[in-house]
Each structure stands twice: as structure tokens, then as C-alpha cells.
Amino acid sequence: MRFDLVDLSLFRHVVEAGSITHGAERGHLALAAASTRIRAMEESLGAALLIRHRQGVTPTPAGRALLAHARTLLTDIERMQGELSAYSGGTAGQIRVLSNTHALTEFLPEALSAYLAAHPGISVDIDERTSDEIVGLVAEGAADLGIVSGTVDTGQLQTFPFRQDRFVLVAATGHPLAEQDRVAFAEVLNHDLVGLDRLSAITRFLAEKAARIGRPMRLRVQLRSFDAVCRLVECRVGLGIVPETTARRAARAMGIRVVPLVDIWAARDLTLCLRDLAALPAFAQDFVAHLRA
């Protein structure tokens, strides 16, 4: 078996993306080159590494074994590069972060900006997932760090507090629900909604909560940001569920009202989760310390 680091990195990207096409994009390779490398790996091993189907790819038992070793080797290489780069006058490396929608839109931008400005050699790769997905992927070694809702079970992962916030209803001034002191999500589902794209972590989370009470979400418009949601709520297109930090900021400039949700899950204590802080490269440990501060 003659696998090089490009092979191993590509294979990790393909499995984590669930697609050779998207894995090639993440690895900055042409699709034809990526496919050729995967086939060469399978021929060298003498066994299939991926099950190919119409929706993408999934690893075979051999592929899962290779993935575990690839993650370990690539993590060790990244740690070595980070430590040795200090001897050449700087620090270089990459930090892989998985975040839920809430943290990604409300709290990470400012924290990332300050950290990256102070560490020009470091890059941060961020992927948006639901909290449950993040816990599983961090436990598998697919990411260095996850940011999840404080209500999710993190198992044996190390955890640290990150931020506190909550989801609230935003309604146009004059809407019947805008005059209430608080409201239940079940009551909100009686009305048209404005939300983020259906593939976003927060929309999938809210859809799951609606399904648990046997109700559909009537999403009339799907947007790319919470601020855009608030703007269309102001235009009376529908109601919105957004983080309170976003809602309070938008309410200062828009004709919307902020109404707390009574549902327990609306409270959002955001948590950092990782496998082993001490095992991370020094620059990644610094990043965790920066987020905690």
C-alpha cells in the first residue's frame, strides 16, 4: 500500500462530505484526479473503500478502518507542522471547527476575527451542522472542536461553557402574537414562517421540534441570514424564530416585536466540546482559550 498524505487527506474529505465531488472540492482537486486517486487506493489495498450510490458514497468496513488511521496520521502531521513552524519564526496550521447555526452566526465572527488577526499563519475550517451531528463527528475525530447547544448529550467529550442566548419569536408590530408577553412554539406553528434555508442546522432543528408535536412548519421564504429573516418579518411576510441577540439588535431599527418562547429548548447555553484539549496542537489550544475568554 502506497498512500501519500494527499491520498489520506482526500479520503477523509470524501467520507466526511459523503461525496467524491464535494470531497475533491474540499481537497482542492479536480474530480477526475480525485476519482483516480480513490481507485488507485482501492487497487493498492485490494479491497473496496467506498460504497457508491446515487446519493453519494459511504465507507466500507475497510474504508472506516482507513478513515480512523487517516485522521490520526493527519492530526499528528498538523500538530508536528504547528510545533515546528515556531522554529521558523511563526506558527502555521489549520483548526477544524463544527458549529451549530446559532453560534456560527451570532458569536463566532467577532471571536474569529480577533484570533485570526493575531495569528496570520493559522486557518480555521468551519462547517455548519446540528448539535447532535457535531458531537458524533468530534467524537470520531472529524473535527478538533465543536460548538453545540448545552442541552445536547456530549458523552465522554470534554466541554467548556461558551456563550448564553435563547431563541425568541420576532413578529411585525401589530401582529396578534406581537402583543403577548410570551408564546409557545406550538402556537407559532399556526402561522406562516420566515426562516433560514432548509439545509441549515437551525431549520432542521426547528423542523424536528415541530415534528415531535405532529405539526408542519409553514416556511414561506427561506433566507441566508437571521437579519434578513427579521427584515421580511417587518414586511409582514411571516413570523421568525431567531436568537435573542439578533432580535434585540434588529428591533432597534425595524418595526418588529420580540416575544420570548416558553419552550425549554429555547434557552441556548452554547458549549465547546472536544476529545482531549491536551492532545491538540498548541495553536489549537490557544484558540480554545481565546473562545473561552
PDB file of C-alpha atoms in Angstrom:
ATOM      1  CA  MET A   1       0.000   0.000   0.000  1.00  0.00           C
ATOM      2  CA  ARG A   2       1.456   3.306  -1.113  1.00  0.00           C
ATOM      3  CA  PHE A   3      -0.834   6.003   0.241  1.00  0.00           C
ATOM      4  CA  ASP A   4       0.576   9.516   0.463  1.00  0.00           C
ATOM      5  CA  LEU A   5      -0.717  12.374   2.603  1.00  0.00           C
ATOM      6  CA  VAL A   6      -2.741  13.797  -0.295  1.00  0.00           C
ATOM      7  CA  ASP A   7      -4.477  10.424  -0.646  1.00  0.00           C
ATOM      8  CA  LEU A   8      -5.277  10.248   3.049  1.00  0.00           C
ATOM      9  CA  SER A   9      -6.477  13.850   3.214  1.00  0.00           C
ATOM     10  CA  LEU A  10      -8.645  13.352   0.119  1.00  0.00           C
ATOM     11  CA  PHE A  11     -10.164  10.166   1.516  1.00  0.00           C
ATOM     12  CA  ARG A  12     -11.035  11.925   4.780  1.00  0.00           C
ATOM     13  CA  HIS A  13     -12.680  14.776   2.867  1.00  0.00           C
ATOM     14  CA  VAL A  14     -14.667  12.377   0.662  1.00  0.00           C
ATOM     15  CA  VAL A  15     -16.038  10.358   3.581  1.00  0.00           C
ATOM     16  CA  GLU A  16     -16.860  13.419   5.688  1.00  0.00           C
ATOM     17  CA  ALA A  17     -18.563  15.130   2.727  1.00  0.00           C
ATOM     18  CA  GLY A  18     -20.345  11.925   1.700  1.00  0.00           C
ATOM     19  CA  SER A  19     -19.420  12.617  -1.921  1.00  0.00           C
ATOM     20  CA  ILE A  20     -16.346  12.296  -4.147  1.00  0.00           C
ATOM     21  CA  THR A  21     -17.308  15.550  -5.873  1.00  0.00           C
ATOM     22  CA  HIS A  22     -17.559  17.557  -2.639  1.00  0.00           C
ATOM     23  CA  GLY A  23     -14.514  15.786  -1.186  1.00  0.00           C
ATOM     24  CA  ALA A  24     -12.497  16.808  -4.239  1.00  0.00           C
ATOM     25  CA  GLU A  25     -13.645  20.407  -3.788  1.00  0.00           C
ATOM     26  CA  ARG A  26     -12.561  20.392  -0.146  1.00  0.00           C
ATOM     27  CA  GLY A  27      -9.192  18.907  -1.134  1.00  0.00           C
ATOM     28  CA  HIS A  28      -8.771  21.427  -3.989  1.00  0.00           C
ATOM     29  CA  LEU A  29      -8.511  18.640  -6.585  1.00  0.00           C
ATOM     30  CA  ALA A  30     -10.238  18.124  -9.915  1.00  0.00           C
ATOM     31  CA  LEU A  31     -12.968  15.483  -9.780  1.00  0.00           C
ATOM     32  CA  ALA A  32     -11.164  13.269 -12.303  1.00  0.00           C
ATOM     33  CA  ALA A  33      -7.936  13.424 -10.295  1.00  0.00           C
ATOM     34  CA  ALA A  34      -9.778  12.634  -7.056  1.00  0.00           C
ATOM     35  CA  SER A  35     -11.585   9.673  -8.602  1.00  0.00           C
ATOM     36  CA  THR A  36      -8.310   8.332  -9.989  1.00  0.00           C
ATOM     37  CA  ARG A  37      -6.636   8.588  -6.587  1.00  0.00           C
ATOM     38  CA  ILE A  38      -9.504   6.787  -4.836  1.00  0.00           C
ATOM     39  CA  ARG A  39      -9.449   3.974  -7.410  1.00  0.00           C
ATOM     40  CA  ALA A  40      -5.660   3.664  -7.078  1.00  0.00           C
ATOM     41  CA  MET A  41      -6.003   3.380  -3.292  1.00  0.00           C
ATOM     42  CA  GLU A  42      -8.571   0.609  -3.657  1.00  0.00           C
ATOM     43  CA  GLU A  43      -6.397  -1.239  -6.202  1.00  0.00           C
ATOM     44  CA  SER A  44      -3.358  -0.911  -3.966  1.00  0.00           C
ATOM     45  CA  LEU A  45      -5.306  -2.257  -0.987  1.00  0.00           C
ATOM     46  CA  GLY A  46      -7.072  -4.925  -2.981  1.00  0.00           C
ATOM     47  CA  ALA A  47     -10.436  -4.050  -1.437  1.00  0.00           C
ATOM     48  CA  ALA A  48     -13.220  -1.507  -1.897  1.00  0.00           C
ATOM     49  CA  LEU A  49     -13.030   1.537   0.360  1.00  0.00           C
ATOM     50  CA  LEU A  50     -16.296   3.189  -0.638  1.00  0.00           C
ATOM     51  CA  ILE A  51     -19.828   2.066  -1.412  1.00  0.00           C
ATOM     52  CA  ARG A  52     -21.015   4.227  -4.289  1.00  0.00           C
ATOM     53  CA  HIS A  53     -24.726   5.008  -4.584  1.00  0.00           C
ATOM     54  CA  ARG A  54     -26.913   7.668  -6.175  1.00  0.00           C
ATOM     55  CA  GLN A  55     -26.881   9.903  -3.083  1.00  0.00           C
ATOM     56  CA  GLY A  56     -23.089   9.827  -2.703  1.00  0.00           C
ATOM     57  CA  VAL A  57     -20.661   7.447  -1.013  1.00  0.00           C
ATOM     58  CA  THR A  58     -20.303   5.683   2.333  1.00  0.00           C
ATOM     59  CA  PRO A  59     -17.220   3.858   3.631  1.00  0.00           C
ATOM     60  CA  THR A  60     -16.939   0.086   3.629  1.00  0.00           C
ATOM     61  CA  PRO A  61     -15.554  -1.639   6.765  1.00  0.00           C
ATOM     62  CA  ALA A  62     -12.090  -1.289   5.193  1.00  0.00           C
ATOM     63  CA  GLY A  63     -12.856   2.366   4.480  1.00  0.00           C
ATOM     64  CA  ARG A  64     -13.873   3.016   8.095  1.00  0.00           C
ATOM     65  CA  ALA A  65     -10.629   1.440   9.308  1.00  0.00           C
ATOM     66  CA  LEU A  66      -8.616   3.569   6.880  1.00  0.00           C
ATOM     67  CA  LEU A  67     -10.515   6.691   7.908  1.00  0.00           C
ATOM     68  CA  ALA A  68      -9.628   6.182  11.577  1.00  0.00           C
ATOM     69  CA  HIS A  69      -5.929   5.796  10.748  1.00  0.00           C
ATOM     70  CA  ALA A  70      -6.013   8.702   8.281  1.00  0.00           C
ATOM     71  CA  ARG A  71      -7.495  11.036  10.884  1.00  0.00           C
ATOM     72  CA  THR A  72      -4.849  10.036  13.432  1.00  0.00           C
ATOM     73  CA  LEU A  73      -1.964  10.462  10.973  1.00  0.00           C
ATOM     74  CA  LEU A  74      -3.211  13.779   9.598  1.00  0.00           C
ATOM     75  CA  THR A  75      -3.809  15.153  13.093  1.00  0.00           C
ATOM     76  CA  ASP A  76      -0.256  14.167  14.091  1.00  0.00           C
ATOM     77  CA  ILE A  77       1.138  15.794  10.931  1.00  0.00           C
ATOM     78  CA  GLU A  78      -0.785  19.006  11.610  1.00  0.00           C
ATOM     79  CA  ARG A  79       0.454  19.039  15.186  1.00  0.00           C
ATOM     80  CA  MET A  80       4.044  18.485  14.031  1.00  0.00           C
ATOM     81  CA  GLN A  81       3.784  21.301  11.492  1.00  0.00           C
ATOM     82  CA  GLY A  82       2.384  23.647  14.123  1.00  0.00           C
ATOM     83  CA  GLU A  83       5.127  22.888  16.617  1.00  0.00           C
ATOM     84  CA  LEU A  84       8.000  23.006  14.108  1.00  0.00           C
ATOM     85  CA  SER A  85       6.790  26.186  12.439  1.00  0.00           C
ATOM     86  CA  ALA A  86       7.571  28.050  15.655  1.00  0.00           C
ATOM     87  CA  TYR A  87      11.276  27.459  14.902  1.00  0.00           C
ATOM     88  CA  SER A  88      10.982  29.202  11.540  1.00  0.00           C
ATOM     89  CA  GLY A  89       9.677  32.404  13.075  1.00  0.00           C
ATOM     90  CA  GLY A  90       5.939  31.802  13.068  1.00  0.00           C
ATOM     91  CA  THR A  91       3.114  29.394  13.688  1.00  0.00           C
ATOM     92  CA  ALA A  92       1.157  27.706  10.910  1.00  0.00           C
ATOM     93  CA  GLY A  93      -1.686  25.228  10.994  1.00  0.00           C
ATOM     94  CA  GLN A  94      -5.367  24.548  10.474  1.00  0.00           C
ATOM     95  CA  ILE A  95      -8.157  24.175  13.028  1.00  0.00           C
ATOM     96  CA  ARG A  96     -11.260  22.206  12.084  1.00  0.00           C
ATOM     97  CA  VAL A  97     -14.412  23.517  13.771  1.00  0.00           C
ATOM     98  CA  LEU A  98     -18.012  22.310  13.625  1.00  0.00           C
ATOM     99  CA  SER A  99     -20.656  24.772  14.797  1.00  0.00           C
ATOM    100  CA  ASN A 100     -24.425  24.964  15.068  1.00  0.00           C
ATOM    101  CA  THR A 101     -26.159  27.833  13.261  1.00  0.00           C
ATOM    102  CA  HIS A 102     -26.675  29.905  16.390  1.00  0.00           C
ATOM    103  CA  ALA A 103     -23.018  30.112  17.384  1.00  0.00           C
ATOM    104  CA  LEU A 104     -21.857  30.447  13.779  1.00  0.00           C
ATOM    105  CA  THR A 105     -23.975  33.500  13.036  1.00  0.00           C
ATOM    106  CA  GLU A 106     -24.028  35.278  16.376  1.00  0.00           C
ATOM    107  CA  PHE A 107     -20.768  34.680  18.239  1.00  0.00           C
ATOM    108  CA  LEU A 108     -18.047  33.169  16.054  1.00  0.00           C
ATOM    109  CA  PRO A 109     -17.478  36.041  13.576  1.00  0.00           C
ATOM    110  CA  GLU A 110     -16.091  38.501  16.133  1.00  0.00           C
ATOM    111  CA  ALA A 111     -14.153  35.815  18.017  1.00  0.00           C
ATOM    112  CA  LEU A 112     -12.633  34.506  14.777  1.00  0.00           C
ATOM    113  CA  SER A 113     -11.729  37.964  13.553  1.00  0.00           C
ATOM    114  CA  ALA A 114      -9.731  38.774  16.675  1.00  0.00           C
ATOM    115  CA  TYR A 115      -7.965  35.399  16.741  1.00  0.00           C
ATOM    116  CA  LEU A 116      -7.033  35.294  13.047  1.00  0.00           C
ATOM    117  CA  ALA A 117      -5.731  38.858  13.138  1.00  0.00           C
ATOM    118  CA  ALA A 118      -3.329  37.835  15.920  1.00  0.00           C
ATOM    119  CA  HIS A 119      -2.373  34.514  14.219  1.00  0.00           C
ATOM    120  CA  PRO A 120      -1.806  35.190  10.498  1.00  0.00           C
ATOM    121  CA  GLY A 121      -0.419  31.695   9.853  1.00  0.00           C
ATOM    122  CA  ILE A 122      -3.496  29.875  11.167  1.00  0.00           C
ATOM    123  CA  SER A 123      -6.564  28.979   9.105  1.00  0.00           C
ATOM    124  CA  VAL A 124      -9.905  27.843  10.509  1.00  0.00           C
ATOM    125  CA  ASP A 125     -12.135  25.463   8.571  1.00  0.00           C
ATOM    126  CA  ILE A 126     -15.751  25.797   9.790  1.00  0.00           C
ATOM    127  CA  ASP A 127     -18.661  23.549   8.865  1.00  0.00           C
ATOM    128  CA  GLU A 128     -22.256  24.099   9.990  1.00  0.00           C
ATOM    129  CA  ARG A 129     -24.038  21.065  11.492  1.00  0.00           C
ATOM    130  CA  THR A 130     -26.720  20.297  14.055  1.00  0.00           C
ATOM    131  CA  SER A 131     -25.559  19.825  17.652  1.00  0.00           C
ATOM    132  CA  ASP A 132     -26.232  16.079  17.643  1.00  0.00           C
ATOM    133  CA  GLU A 133     -24.219  15.629  14.452  1.00  0.00           C
ATOM    134  CA  ILE A 134     -21.357  17.680  15.861  1.00  0.00           C
ATOM    135  CA  VAL A 135     -20.994  15.540  18.971  1.00  0.00           C
ATOM    136  CA  GLY A 136     -20.706  12.364  16.904  1.00  0.00           C
ATOM    137  CA  LEU A 137     -18.231  13.850  14.431  1.00  0.00           C
ATOM    138  CA  VAL A 138     -15.988  15.340  17.128  1.00  0.00           C
ATOM    139  CA  ALA A 139     -16.001  12.001  18.963  1.00  0.00           C
ATOM    140  CA  GLU A 140     -14.935  10.296  15.714  1.00  0.00           C
ATOM    141  CA  GLY A 141     -12.090  12.775  15.227  1.00  0.00           C
ATOM    142  CA  ALA A 142     -13.629  14.535  12.221  1.00  0.00           C
ATOM    143  CA  ALA A 143     -13.030  17.935  13.842  1.00  0.00           C
ATOM    144  CA  ASP A 144     -10.819  19.456  16.508  1.00  0.00           C
ATOM    145  CA  LEU A 145     -13.614  21.390  18.173  1.00  0.00           C
ATOM    146  CA  GLY A 146     -17.390  21.575  18.197  1.00  0.00           C
ATOM    147  CA  ILE A 147     -19.797  24.273  19.373  1.00  0.00           C
ATOM    148  CA  VAL A 148     -23.150  22.832  20.396  1.00  0.00           C
ATOM    149  CA  SER A 149     -26.279  23.541  22.379  1.00  0.00           C
ATOM    150  CA  GLY A 150     -25.789  22.994  26.086  1.00  0.00           C
ATOM    151  CA  THR A 151     -28.788  20.654  26.166  1.00  0.00           C
ATOM    152  CA  VAL A 152     -27.230  18.002  23.912  1.00  0.00           C
ATOM    153  CA  ASP A 153     -25.600  14.914  25.444  1.00  0.00           C
ATOM    154  CA  THR A 154     -21.851  15.208  24.796  1.00  0.00           C
ATOM    155  CA  GLY A 155     -20.967  11.789  26.208  1.00  0.00           C
ATOM    156  CA  GLN A 156     -17.285  11.464  27.127  1.00  0.00           C
ATOM    157  CA  LEU A 157     -16.178  14.649  25.349  1.00  0.00           C
ATOM    158  CA  GLN A 158     -14.522  17.454  27.281  1.00  0.00           C
ATOM    159  CA  THR A 159     -16.774  20.505  27.484  1.00  0.00           C
ATOM    160  CA  PHE A 160     -16.391  24.185  28.358  1.00  0.00           C
ATOM    161  CA  PRO A 161     -19.005  26.959  28.544  1.00  0.00           C
ATOM    162  CA  PHE A 162     -19.025  29.275  25.528  1.00  0.00           C
ATOM    163  CA  ARG A 163     -21.963  31.722  25.408  1.00  0.00           C
ATOM    164  CA  GLN A 164     -25.548  32.119  26.618  1.00  0.00           C
ATOM    165  CA  ASP A 165     -28.507  33.151  24.484  1.00  0.00           C
ATOM    166  CA  ARG A 166     -32.037  31.997  23.667  1.00  0.00           C
ATOM    167  CA  PHE A 167     -34.371  31.694  20.697  1.00  0.00           C
ATOM    168  CA  VAL A 168     -37.268  34.158  20.555  1.00  0.00           C
ATOM    169  CA  LEU A 169     -40.173  34.929  18.283  1.00  0.00           C
ATOM    170  CA  VAL A 170     -39.995  38.044  16.126  1.00  0.00           C
ATOM    171  CA  ALA A 171     -43.278  39.433  14.817  1.00  0.00           C
ATOM    172  CA  ALA A 172     -44.243  42.570  12.948  1.00  0.00           C
ATOM    173  CA  THR A 173     -45.712  45.344  15.054  1.00  0.00           C
ATOM    174  CA  GLY A 174     -49.470  44.835  15.158  1.00  0.00           C
ATOM    175  CA  HIS A 175     -49.396  41.073  14.674  1.00  0.00           C
ATOM    176  CA  PRO A 176     -51.606  39.279  17.264  1.00  0.00           C
ATOM    177  CA  LEU A 177     -48.652  37.369  18.736  1.00  0.00           C
ATOM    178  CA  ALA A 178     -46.557  40.541  18.977  1.00  0.00           C
ATOM    179  CA  GLU A 179     -48.714  41.724  21.868  1.00  0.00           C
ATOM    180  CA  GLN A 180     -48.169  38.625  24.027  1.00  0.00           C
ATOM    181  CA  ASP A 181     -45.692  38.507  26.914  1.00  0.00           C
ATOM    182  CA  ARG A 182     -44.523  35.034  25.854  1.00  0.00           C
ATOM    183  CA  VAL A 183     -45.605  32.333  23.431  1.00  0.00           C
ATOM    184  CA  ALA A 184     -45.264  28.583  22.877  1.00  0.00           C
ATOM    185  CA  PHE A 185     -43.691  27.218  19.692  1.00  0.00           C
ATOM    186  CA  ALA A 186     -46.855  25.164  19.087  1.00  0.00           C
ATOM    187  CA  GLU A 187     -48.859  28.399  18.829  1.00  0.00           C
ATOM    188  CA  VAL A 188     -46.300  29.900  16.452  1.00  0.00           C
ATOM    189  CA  LEU A 189     -46.815  26.945  14.099  1.00  0.00           C
ATOM    190  CA  ASN A 190     -50.362  28.163  13.423  1.00  0.00           C
ATOM    191  CA  HIS A 191     -48.844  30.961  11.326  1.00  0.00           C
ATOM    192  CA  ASP A 192     -46.639  31.335   8.256  1.00  0.00           C
ATOM    193  CA  LEU A 193     -42.925  31.467   9.000  1.00  0.00           C
ATOM    194  CA  VAL A 194     -39.813  33.068   7.548  1.00  0.00           C
ATOM    195  CA  GLY A 195     -36.616  31.128   8.185  1.00  0.00           C
ATOM    196  CA  LEU A 196     -33.200  30.061   7.033  1.00  0.00           C
ATOM    197  CA  ASP A 197     -32.545  27.570   4.239  1.00  0.00           C
ATOM    198  CA  ARG A 198     -33.993  24.109   4.882  1.00  0.00           C
ATOM    199  CA  LEU A 199     -30.486  22.629   4.923  1.00  0.00           C
ATOM    200  CA  SER A 200     -29.332  24.945   7.708  1.00  0.00           C
ATOM    201  CA  ALA A 201     -28.793  23.374  11.111  1.00  0.00           C
ATOM    202  CA  ILE A 202     -31.293  25.646  12.860  1.00  0.00           C
ATOM    203  CA  THR A 203     -34.104  24.995  10.352  1.00  0.00           C
ATOM    204  CA  ARG A 204     -33.570  21.242  10.673  1.00  0.00           C
ATOM    205  CA  PHE A 205     -33.590  21.640  14.462  1.00  0.00           C
ATOM    206  CA  LEU A 206     -36.875  23.582  14.433  1.00  0.00           C
ATOM    207  CA  ALA A 207     -38.428  21.139  11.951  1.00  0.00           C
ATOM    208  CA  GLU A 208     -37.559  18.286  14.313  1.00  0.00           C
ATOM    209  CA  LYS A 209     -39.206  20.122  17.228  1.00  0.00           C
ATOM    210  CA  ALA A 210     -42.309  20.714  15.108  1.00  0.00           C
ATOM    211  CA  ALA A 211     -42.411  17.036  14.063  1.00  0.00           C
ATOM    212  CA  ARG A 212     -42.321  15.967  17.708  1.00  0.00           C
ATOM    213  CA  ILE A 213     -45.643  17.681  18.294  1.00  0.00           C
ATOM    214  CA  GLY A 214     -47.045  16.471  14.977  1.00  0.00           C
ATOM    215  CA  ARG A 215     -47.071  19.846  13.249  1.00  0.00           C
ATOM    216  CA  PRO A 216     -45.535  21.071   9.976  1.00  0.00           C
ATOM    217  CA  MET A 217     -43.506  24.267   9.600  1.00  0.00           C
ATOM    218  CA  ARG A 218     -45.129  26.588   7.058  1.00  0.00           C
ATOM    219  CA  LEU A 219     -41.953  28.199   5.703  1.00  0.00           C
ATOM    220  CA  ARG A 220     -42.950  30.796   3.113  1.00  0.00           C
ATOM    221  CA  VAL A 221     -39.480  32.201   2.475  1.00  0.00           C
ATOM    222  CA  GLN A 222     -36.008  30.766   3.098  1.00  0.00           C
ATOM    223  CA  LEU A 223     -33.117  33.153   3.538  1.00  0.00           C
ATOM    224  CA  ARG A 224     -29.396  33.099   4.307  1.00  0.00           C
ATOM    225  CA  SER A 225     -29.196  35.197   7.477  1.00  0.00           C
ATOM    226  CA  PHE A 226     -31.140  35.996  10.650  1.00  0.00           C
ATOM    227  CA  ASP A 227     -31.009  39.722   9.848  1.00  0.00           C
ATOM    228  CA  ALA A 228     -32.757  39.027   6.526  1.00  0.00           C
ATOM    229  CA  VAL A 229     -35.384  36.993   8.399  1.00  0.00           C
ATOM    230  CA  CYS A 230     -36.093  39.986  10.652  1.00  0.00           C
ATOM    231  CA  ARG A 231     -36.408  42.292   7.644  1.00  0.00           C
ATOM    232  CA  LEU A 232     -39.073  40.106   6.000  1.00  0.00           C
ATOM    233  CA  VAL A 233     -40.853  39.710   9.319  1.00  0.00           C
ATOM    234  CA  GLU A 234     -41.051  43.508   9.444  1.00  0.00           C
ATOM    235  CA  CYS A 235     -42.623  43.390   5.965  1.00  0.00           C
ATOM    236  CA  ARG A 236     -45.323  41.051   7.352  1.00  0.00           C
ATOM    237  CA  VAL A 237     -44.312  38.044   5.240  1.00  0.00           C
ATOM    238  CA  GLY A 238     -44.419  35.794   8.300  1.00  0.00           C
ATOM    239  CA  LEU A 239     -43.097  35.172  11.808  1.00  0.00           C
ATOM    240  CA  GLY A 240     -39.497  34.289  12.610  1.00  0.00           C
ATOM    241  CA  ILE A 241     -37.556  32.326  15.223  1.00  0.00           C
ATOM    242  CA  VAL A 242     -34.114  33.869  15.765  1.00  0.00           C
ATOM    243  CA  PRO A 243     -31.515  34.273  18.533  1.00  0.00           C
ATOM    244  CA  GLU A 244     -32.409  36.960  21.053  1.00  0.00           C
ATOM    245  CA  THR A 245     -29.145  38.816  20.408  1.00  0.00           C
ATOM    246  CA  THR A 246     -30.120  39.185  16.748  1.00  0.00           C
ATOM    247  CA  ALA A 247     -33.730  40.093  17.585  1.00  0.00           C
ATOM    248  CA  ARG A 248     -32.833  42.834  20.078  1.00  0.00           C
ATOM    249  CA  ARG A 249     -30.329  44.354  17.656  1.00  0.00           C
ATOM    250  CA  ALA A 250     -32.795  44.294  14.752  1.00  0.00           C
ATOM    251  CA  ALA A 251     -35.659  45.655  16.866  1.00  0.00           C
ATOM    252  CA  ARG A 252     -33.752  48.904  17.393  1.00  0.00           C
ATOM    253  CA  ALA A 253     -34.018  49.671  13.671  1.00  0.00           C
ATOM    254  CA  MET A 254     -37.057  47.691  12.500  1.00  0.00           C
ATOM    255  CA  GLY A 255     -40.763  47.600  13.250  1.00  0.00           C
ATOM    256  CA  ILE A 256     -40.717  44.223  14.967  1.00  0.00           C
ATOM    257  CA  ARG A 257     -41.510  42.962  18.442  1.00  0.00           C
ATOM    258  CA  VAL A 258     -39.517  40.354  20.389  1.00  0.00           C
ATOM    259  CA  VAL A 259     -41.548  37.708  22.243  1.00  0.00           C
ATOM    260  CA  PRO A 260     -39.843  35.052  24.442  1.00  0.00           C
ATOM    261  CA  LEU A 261     -40.580  31.400  23.730  1.00  0.00           C
ATOM    262  CA  VAL A 262     -41.706  29.355  26.749  1.00  0.00           C
ATOM    263  CA  ASP A 263     -40.281  26.078  25.388  1.00  0.00           C
ATOM    264  CA  ILE A 264     -37.394  24.681  27.438  1.00  0.00           C
ATOM    265  CA  TRP A 265     -35.232  24.131  24.350  1.00  0.00           C
ATOM    266  CA  ALA A 266     -35.388  27.863  23.531  1.00  0.00           C
ATOM    267  CA  ALA A 267     -32.728  28.578  26.187  1.00  0.00           C
ATOM    268  CA  ARG A 268     -29.375  28.199  24.462  1.00  0.00           C
ATOM    269  CA  ASP A 269     -26.334  27.661  26.626  1.00  0.00           C
ATOM    270  CA  LEU A 270     -23.686  27.120  23.957  1.00  0.00           C
ATOM    271  CA  THR A 271     -20.863  24.714  24.791  1.00  0.00           C
ATOM    272  CA  LEU A 272     -17.420  23.940  23.390  1.00  0.00           C
ATOM    273  CA  CYS A 273     -16.763  20.210  23.053  1.00  0.00           C
ATOM    274  CA  LEU A 274     -13.598  18.328  22.118  1.00  0.00           C
ATOM    275  CA  ARG A 275     -11.979  14.957  22.640  1.00  0.00           C
ATOM    276  CA  ASP A 276      -8.824  15.950  24.526  1.00  0.00           C
ATOM    277  CA  LEU A 277      -7.623  19.529  24.932  1.00  0.00           C
ATOM    278  CA  ALA A 278      -4.095  18.427  25.837  1.00  0.00           C
ATOM    279  CA  ALA A 279      -3.810  16.421  22.607  1.00  0.00           C
ATOM    280  CA  LEU A 280      -4.491  19.445  20.391  1.00  0.00           C
ATOM    281  CA  PRO A 281      -1.629  21.419  18.808  1.00  0.00           C
ATOM    282  CA  ALA A 282      -0.565  24.451  20.834  1.00  0.00           C
ATOM    283  CA  PHE A 283      -2.185  26.884  18.395  1.00  0.00           C
ATOM    284  CA  ALA A 284      -5.496  24.984  18.639  1.00  0.00           C
ATOM    285  CA  GLN A 285      -5.293  25.066  22.444  1.00  0.00           C
ATOM    286  CA  ASP A 286      -4.756  28.828  22.175  1.00  0.00           C
ATOM    287  CA  PHE A 287      -7.863  29.062  20.002  1.00  0.00           C
ATOM    288  CA  VAL A 288      -9.958  27.216  22.591  1.00  0.00           C
ATOM    289  CA  ALA A 289      -8.605  29.506  25.314  1.00  0.00           C
ATOM    290  CA  HIS A 290      -9.488  32.524  23.146  1.00  0.00           C
ATOM    291  CA  LEU A 291     -13.082  31.320  22.686  1.00  0.00           C
ATOM    292  CA  ARG A 292     -13.472  30.598  26.399  1.00  0.00           C
ATOM    293  CA  ALA A 293     -12.254  34.094  27.252  1.00  0.00           C
TER     294      ALA A 293
END
